[in-house]
Amino acid sequence: ASPRRCLALAYDWHRDLYSEAEAETIRETFRQRMPNLLKGLYGAIFWANWYSQNHNHISVAGLGLAGAAFLGEIPQAADWLAAAVLNFQRVADAMYPDGSIYEGVPYWGYGRSFIIQFIEGTRDVEDLTAFYDRPFLRNTIAFRVGCSLPGFEGVLLWGDSRGYDVCGPHHVLYRLAAQYHNGQGQYLADRLPFAPQGAVDSVAWSLLWYDPAVEPVAPTP
């Protein structure tokens, strides 16, 4: 799903880069392959109804972002987007309200990243900002702050977890800090003693979502 997300975003943001023949090749690839992902969401794969699982969040974000990118060009794109919106409504109901995830911090980073990418990436066609009112997102910063070890180098071994981040988490913290004007999230992201982890898009999202107007505030016990 992640490569589909990347190609959908590139197509959506920079259509001028492609000739019409190239664009049609991209559209045909999505017409052929996205039905398999939609079929998976409808029950053909293990994460279909597992709304607290990061594979669901990553895969369905790819489905929904592709739907948004190809609206008006591929008739089935509206189905992809609608299915993703419904899935993430169920995700919001299933996630722990304290912002935590049973899979531990590494998978927390992946899942939260793709949930936020879906919300932000569909703004031009769907207003999903109400998701930010849900407790699992409102308390995400508190969860990540609470899992931090002294010096912020590592994290608590919570759930199925290694002792370090594998996705971001700078971009997740910056976006939520901006959304909630949360200085503790800004403080933690500013002071993490390592570069954004995972794919290079973690760096790109960090740059896009950083709001310098949010004043960093040191966490308190």
mmCIF file of C-alpha atoms in Angstrom:
data_model
loop_
_atom_site.group_PDB
_atom_site.id
_atom_site.type_symbol
_atom_site.label_atom_id
_atom_site.label_comp_id
_atom_site.label_asym_id
_atom_site.label_seq_id
_atom_site.Cartn_x
_atom_site.Cartn_y
_atom_site.Cartn_z
ATOM 1 C CA ALA A 1 0.000 0.000 0.000
ATOM 2 C CA SER A 2 2.837 2.422 0.692
ATOM 3 C CA PRO A 3 4.110 2.414 -2.943
ATOM 4 C CA ARG A 4 0.529 3.013 -4.116
ATOM 5 C CA ARG A 5 0.286 5.936 -1.720
ATOM 6 C CA CYS A 6 3.552 7.386 -3.034
ATOM 7 C CA LEU A 7 2.526 7.063 -6.679
ATOM 8 C CA ALA A 8 -0.942 8.489 -5.988
ATOM 9 C CA LEU A 9 0.561 11.521 -4.221
ATOM 10 C CA ALA A 10 3.117 12.097 -6.972
ATOM 11 C CA TYR A 11 0.390 11.882 -9.614
ATOM 12 C CA ASP A 12 -1.918 14.167 -7.656
ATOM 13 C CA TRP A 13 0.682 16.819 -6.862
ATOM 14 C CA HIS A 14 2.743 16.809 -10.069
ATOM 15 C CA ARG A 15 0.619 15.741 -13.017
ATOM 16 C CA ASP A 16 2.644 18.037 -15.231
ATOM 17 C CA LEU A 17 5.581 15.633 -14.902
ATOM 18 C CA TYR A 18 3.817 12.942 -16.918
ATOM 19 C CA SER A 19 2.962 12.705 -20.588
ATOM 20 C CA GLU A 20 -0.570 11.561 -21.371
ATOM 21 C CA ALA A 21 0.753 8.109 -22.240
ATOM 22 C CA GLU A 22 2.553 7.892 -18.911
ATOM 23 C CA ALA A 23 -0.507 9.148 -17.051
ATOM 24 C CA GLU A 24 -2.674 6.506 -18.699
ATOM 25 C CA THR A 25 -0.180 3.810 -17.736
ATOM 26 C CA ILE A 26 -0.437 4.980 -14.121
ATOM 27 C CA ARG A 27 -4.241 5.060 -14.238
ATOM 28 C CA GLU A 28 -4.405 1.600 -15.797
ATOM 29 C CA THR A 29 -2.073 0.219 -13.130
ATOM 30 C CA PHE A 30 -4.364 1.542 -10.419
ATOM 31 C CA ARG A 31 -7.484 0.260 -12.199
ATOM 32 C CA GLN A 32 -5.955 -3.214 -12.247
ATOM 33 C CA ARG A 33 -4.472 -3.365 -8.758
ATOM 34 C CA MET A 34 -6.637 -1.350 -6.401
ATOM 35 C CA PRO A 35 -9.593 -3.776 -6.567
ATOM 36 C CA ASN A 36 -7.369 -6.329 -4.802
ATOM 37 C CA LEU A 37 -6.744 -3.893 -1.951
ATOM 38 C CA LEU A 38 -10.454 -3.094 -1.739
ATOM 39 C CA LYS A 39 -11.209 -6.831 -1.715
ATOM 40 C CA GLY A 40 -8.740 -7.185 1.156
ATOM 41 C CA LEU A 41 -10.569 -4.490 3.113
ATOM 42 C CA TYR A 42 -13.845 -6.333 2.538
ATOM 43 C CA GLY A 43 -12.500 -9.438 4.245
ATOM 44 C CA ALA A 44 -9.920 -11.122 2.023
ATOM 45 C CA ILE A 45 -6.911 -10.301 4.207
ATOM 46 C CA PHE A 46 -6.107 -10.617 7.905
ATOM 47 C CA TRP A 47 -6.272 -6.912 8.752
ATOM 48 C CA ALA A 48 -9.734 -6.371 7.209
ATOM 49 C CA ASN A 49 -11.659 -5.913 10.464
ATOM 50 C CA TRP A 50 -8.670 -5.412 12.745
ATOM 51 C CA TYR A 51 -9.149 -1.695 13.260
ATOM 52 C CA SER A 52 -6.451 -1.250 15.900
ATOM 53 C CA GLN A 53 -3.736 -2.843 13.723
ATOM 54 C CA ASN A 54 -1.118 -0.811 11.871
ATOM 55 C CA HIS A 55 -1.401 -2.923 8.690
ATOM 56 C CA ASN A 56 -5.006 -1.777 8.422
ATOM 57 C CA HIS A 57 -4.059 1.874 8.854
ATOM 58 C CA ILE A 58 -1.225 1.753 6.324
ATOM 59 C CA SER A 59 -3.069 -0.233 3.675
ATOM 60 C CA VAL A 60 -6.352 1.634 3.879
ATOM 61 C CA ALA A 61 -4.606 5.007 3.843
ATOM 62 C CA GLY A 62 -3.061 3.953 0.530
ATOM 63 C CA LEU A 63 -6.504 2.951 -0.744
ATOM 64 C CA GLY A 64 -8.106 6.223 0.310
ATOM 65 C CA LEU A 65 -5.340 8.493 -0.945
ATOM 66 C CA ALA A 66 -5.494 6.753 -4.314
ATOM 67 C CA GLY A 67 -9.229 7.328 -4.320
ATOM 68 C CA ALA A 68 -8.744 11.032 -3.697
ATOM 69 C CA ALA A 69 -6.024 11.316 -6.358
ATOM 70 C CA PHE A 70 -8.049 9.679 -9.127
ATOM 71 C CA LEU A 71 -11.507 11.109 -8.450
ATOM 72 C CA GLY A 72 -13.010 12.161 -11.768
ATOM 73 C CA GLU A 73 -10.546 10.017 -13.733
ATOM 74 C CA ILE A 74 -11.253 6.477 -12.553
ATOM 75 C CA PRO A 75 -14.938 5.777 -11.782
ATOM 76 C CA GLN A 76 -14.098 3.300 -9.006
ATOM 77 C CA ALA A 77 -11.936 5.858 -7.178
ATOM 78 C CA ALA A 78 -14.978 7.151 -5.274
ATOM 79 C CA ASP A 79 -15.513 3.639 -3.897
ATOM 80 C CA TRP A 80 -11.895 3.465 -2.721
ATOM 81 C CA LEU A 81 -12.195 6.773 -0.890
ATOM 82 C CA ALA A 82 -15.590 6.008 0.645
ATOM 83 C CA ALA A 83 -14.438 2.608 1.891
ATOM 84 C CA ALA A 84 -11.377 4.193 3.488
ATOM 85 C CA VAL A 85 -13.422 6.871 5.240
ATOM 86 C CA LEU A 86 -15.762 4.240 6.699
ATOM 87 C CA ASN A 87 -12.801 2.113 7.791
ATOM 88 C CA PHE A 88 -11.146 4.996 9.623
ATOM 89 C CA GLN A 89 -14.398 5.858 11.382
ATOM 90 C CA ARG A 90 -14.260 2.330 12.783
ATOM 91 C CA VAL A 91 -10.571 2.764 13.571
ATOM 92 C CA ALA A 92 -11.397 5.843 15.642
ATOM 93 C CA ASP A 93 -13.964 3.837 17.605
ATOM 94 C CA ALA A 94 -11.584 0.911 18.163
ATOM 95 C CA MET A 95 -8.414 2.707 19.238
ATOM 96 C CA TYR A 96 -7.555 3.204 22.903
ATOM 97 C CA PRO A 97 -8.697 6.645 24.091
ATOM 98 C CA ASP A 98 -5.461 7.237 26.032
ATOM 99 C CA GLY A 99 -3.516 7.442 22.755
ATOM 100 C CA SER A 100 -1.689 4.155 23.265
ATOM 101 C CA ILE A 101 -1.449 1.090 21.043
ATOM 102 C CA TYR A 102 -0.932 -2.504 22.147
ATOM 103 C CA GLU A 103 1.695 -2.994 19.413
ATOM 104 C CA GLY A 104 4.173 -0.658 21.081
ATOM 105 C CA VAL A 105 5.864 2.560 20.015
ATOM 106 C CA PRO A 106 7.485 1.361 16.745
ATOM 107 C CA TYR A 107 4.156 0.284 15.242
ATOM 108 C CA TRP A 108 2.422 3.238 16.872
ATOM 109 C CA GLY A 109 4.598 5.476 14.710
ATOM 110 C CA TYR A 110 3.640 3.706 11.488
ATOM 111 C CA GLY A 111 -0.059 3.614 12.252
ATOM 112 C CA ARG A 112 -0.399 7.204 13.463
ATOM 113 C CA SER A 113 1.650 8.460 10.520
ATOM 114 C CA PHE A 114 -0.646 6.915 7.927
ATOM 115 C CA ILE A 115 -3.832 7.899 9.748
ATOM 116 C CA ILE A 116 -2.668 11.513 9.742
ATOM 117 C CA GLN A 117 -1.510 11.304 6.124
ATOM 118 C CA PHE A 118 -4.996 10.145 5.164
ATOM 119 C CA ILE A 119 -6.688 12.994 7.043
ATOM 120 C CA GLU A 120 -4.369 15.615 5.595
ATOM 121 C CA GLY A 121 -4.115 14.108 2.100
ATOM 122 C CA THR A 122 -7.853 14.175 1.483
ATOM 123 C CA ARG A 123 -8.542 17.734 2.639
ATOM 124 C CA ASP A 124 -9.417 18.911 -0.879
ATOM 125 C CA VAL A 125 -12.180 16.333 -1.286
ATOM 126 C CA GLU A 126 -13.206 15.301 2.258
ATOM 127 C CA ASP A 127 -13.248 17.235 5.521
ATOM 128 C CA LEU A 128 -12.006 14.644 7.974
ATOM 129 C CA THR A 129 -10.701 17.079 10.569
ATOM 130 C CA ALA A 130 -13.355 15.802 13.008
ATOM 131 C CA PHE A 131 -11.042 12.827 13.516
ATOM 132 C CA TYR A 132 -8.771 15.182 15.451
ATOM 133 C CA ASP A 133 -11.522 15.486 18.068
ATOM 134 C CA ARG A 134 -11.288 11.776 18.857
ATOM 135 C CA PRO A 135 -9.435 10.900 22.079
ATOM 136 C CA PHE A 136 -7.005 8.464 20.457
ATOM 137 C CA LEU A 137 -5.481 11.344 18.503
ATOM 138 C CA ARG A 138 -5.907 14.007 21.179
ATOM 139 C CA ASN A 139 -3.901 11.873 23.612
ATOM 140 C CA THR A 140 -1.282 10.595 21.178
ATOM 141 C CA ILE A 141 1.340 13.134 22.261
ATOM 142 C CA ALA A 142 0.807 12.256 25.919
ATOM 143 C CA PHE A 143 1.339 8.565 25.128
ATOM 144 C CA ARG A 144 4.605 9.174 23.282
ATOM 145 C CA VAL A 145 5.876 11.570 25.953
ATOM 146 C CA GLY A 146 4.998 9.031 28.629
ATOM 147 C CA CYS A 147 6.895 6.261 26.842
ATOM 148 C CA SER A 148 10.100 8.318 26.613
ATOM 149 C CA LEU A 149 13.200 7.312 28.540
ATOM 150 C CA PRO A 150 15.419 9.956 30.165
ATOM 151 C CA GLY A 151 17.240 11.885 27.467
ATOM 152 C CA PHE A 152 14.625 10.812 24.891
ATOM 153 C CA GLU A 153 17.027 8.356 23.231
ATOM 154 C CA GLY A 154 14.770 5.325 23.696
ATOM 155 C CA VAL A 155 11.271 4.260 24.676
ATOM 156 C CA LEU A 156 9.659 1.872 27.115
ATOM 157 C CA LEU A 157 9.319 -1.728 25.948
ATOM 158 C CA TRP A 158 5.550 -1.538 25.699
ATOM 159 C CA GLY A 159 3.775 -4.350 23.894
ATOM 160 C CA ASP A 160 5.328 -5.873 20.771
ATOM 161 C CA SER A 161 8.111 -3.329 20.781
ATOM 162 C CA ARG A 162 11.755 -2.596 20.383
ATOM 163 C CA GLY A 163 13.239 0.123 22.530
ATOM 164 C CA TYR A 164 13.340 2.786 19.833
ATOM 165 C CA ASP A 165 11.232 4.477 17.156
ATOM 166 C CA VAL A 166 11.172 3.081 13.628
ATOM 167 C CA CYS A 167 8.890 5.672 11.991
ATOM 168 C CA GLY A 168 9.411 9.347 12.725
ATOM 169 C CA PRO A 169 8.091 10.228 15.213
ATOM 170 C CA HIS A 170 8.948 13.872 14.599
ATOM 171 C CA HIS A 171 6.341 14.388 11.878
ATOM 172 C CA VAL A 172 3.548 12.832 13.945
ATOM 173 C CA LEU A 173 4.432 15.019 16.927
ATOM 174 C CA TYR A 174 4.759 18.194 14.834
ATOM 175 C CA ARG A 175 1.417 17.713 13.087
ATOM 176 C CA LEU A 176 -0.447 17.015 16.320
ATOM 177 C CA ALA A 177 1.388 19.791 18.167
ATOM 178 C CA ALA A 178 0.211 22.196 15.459
ATOM 179 C CA GLN A 179 -3.343 20.840 15.556
ATOM 180 C CA TYR A 180 -3.727 21.087 19.325
ATOM 181 C CA HIS A 181 -1.231 23.900 20.033
ATOM 182 C CA ASN A 182 0.498 21.359 22.255
ATOM 183 C CA GLY A 183 3.870 22.629 23.429
ATOM 184 C CA GLN A 184 4.902 19.280 24.929
ATOM 185 C CA GLY A 185 4.712 17.596 21.536
ATOM 186 C CA GLN A 186 6.744 20.418 20.017
ATOM 187 C CA TYR A 187 9.313 20.153 22.807
ATOM 188 C CA LEU A 188 9.761 16.405 22.380
ATOM 189 C CA ALA A 189 10.052 16.563 18.592
ATOM 190 C CA ASP A 190 12.600 19.372 18.829
ATOM 191 C CA ARG A 191 14.755 17.462 21.302
ATOM 192 C CA LEU A 192 14.739 13.905 20.027
ATOM 193 C CA PRO A 193 18.462 13.066 19.717
ATOM 194 C CA PHE A 194 18.114 11.260 16.394
ATOM 195 C CA ALA A 195 16.945 11.994 12.869
ATOM 196 C CA PRO A 196 13.432 11.014 11.763
ATOM 197 C CA GLN A 197 13.360 7.252 11.414
ATOM 198 C CA GLY A 198 12.013 5.134 8.571
ATOM 199 C CA ALA A 199 11.519 6.258 5.002
ATOM 200 C CA VAL A 200 12.679 9.654 3.823
ATOM 201 C CA ASP A 201 9.075 10.884 3.773
ATOM 202 C CA SER A 202 9.304 11.222 7.566
ATOM 203 C CA VAL A 203 11.663 14.136 6.929
ATOM 204 C CA ALA A 204 9.380 15.652 4.294
ATOM 205 C CA TRP A 205 6.309 15.464 6.526
ATOM 206 C CA SER A 206 8.289 16.990 9.397
ATOM 207 C CA LEU A 207 9.108 20.003 7.232
ATOM 208 C CA LEU A 208 5.538 20.335 5.963
ATOM 209 C CA TRP A 209 3.827 19.927 9.315
ATOM 210 C CA TYR A 210 6.146 21.902 11.594
ATOM 211 C CA ASP A 211 4.466 25.037 12.969
ATOM 212 C CA PRO A 212 6.990 27.485 14.460
ATOM 213 C CA ALA A 213 4.172 29.322 16.222
ATOM 214 C CA VAL A 214 3.795 26.494 18.729
ATOM 215 C CA GLU A 215 5.876 27.297 21.792
ATOM 216 C CA PRO A 216 7.792 24.272 23.148
ATOM 217 C CA VAL A 217 6.886 23.387 26.735
ATOM 218 C CA ALA A 218 8.878 20.876 28.772
ATOM 219 C CA PRO A 219 6.782 17.902 29.939
ATOM 220 C CA THR A 220 5.954 17.802 33.640
ATOM 221 C CA PRO A 221 5.588 14.720 35.861
#
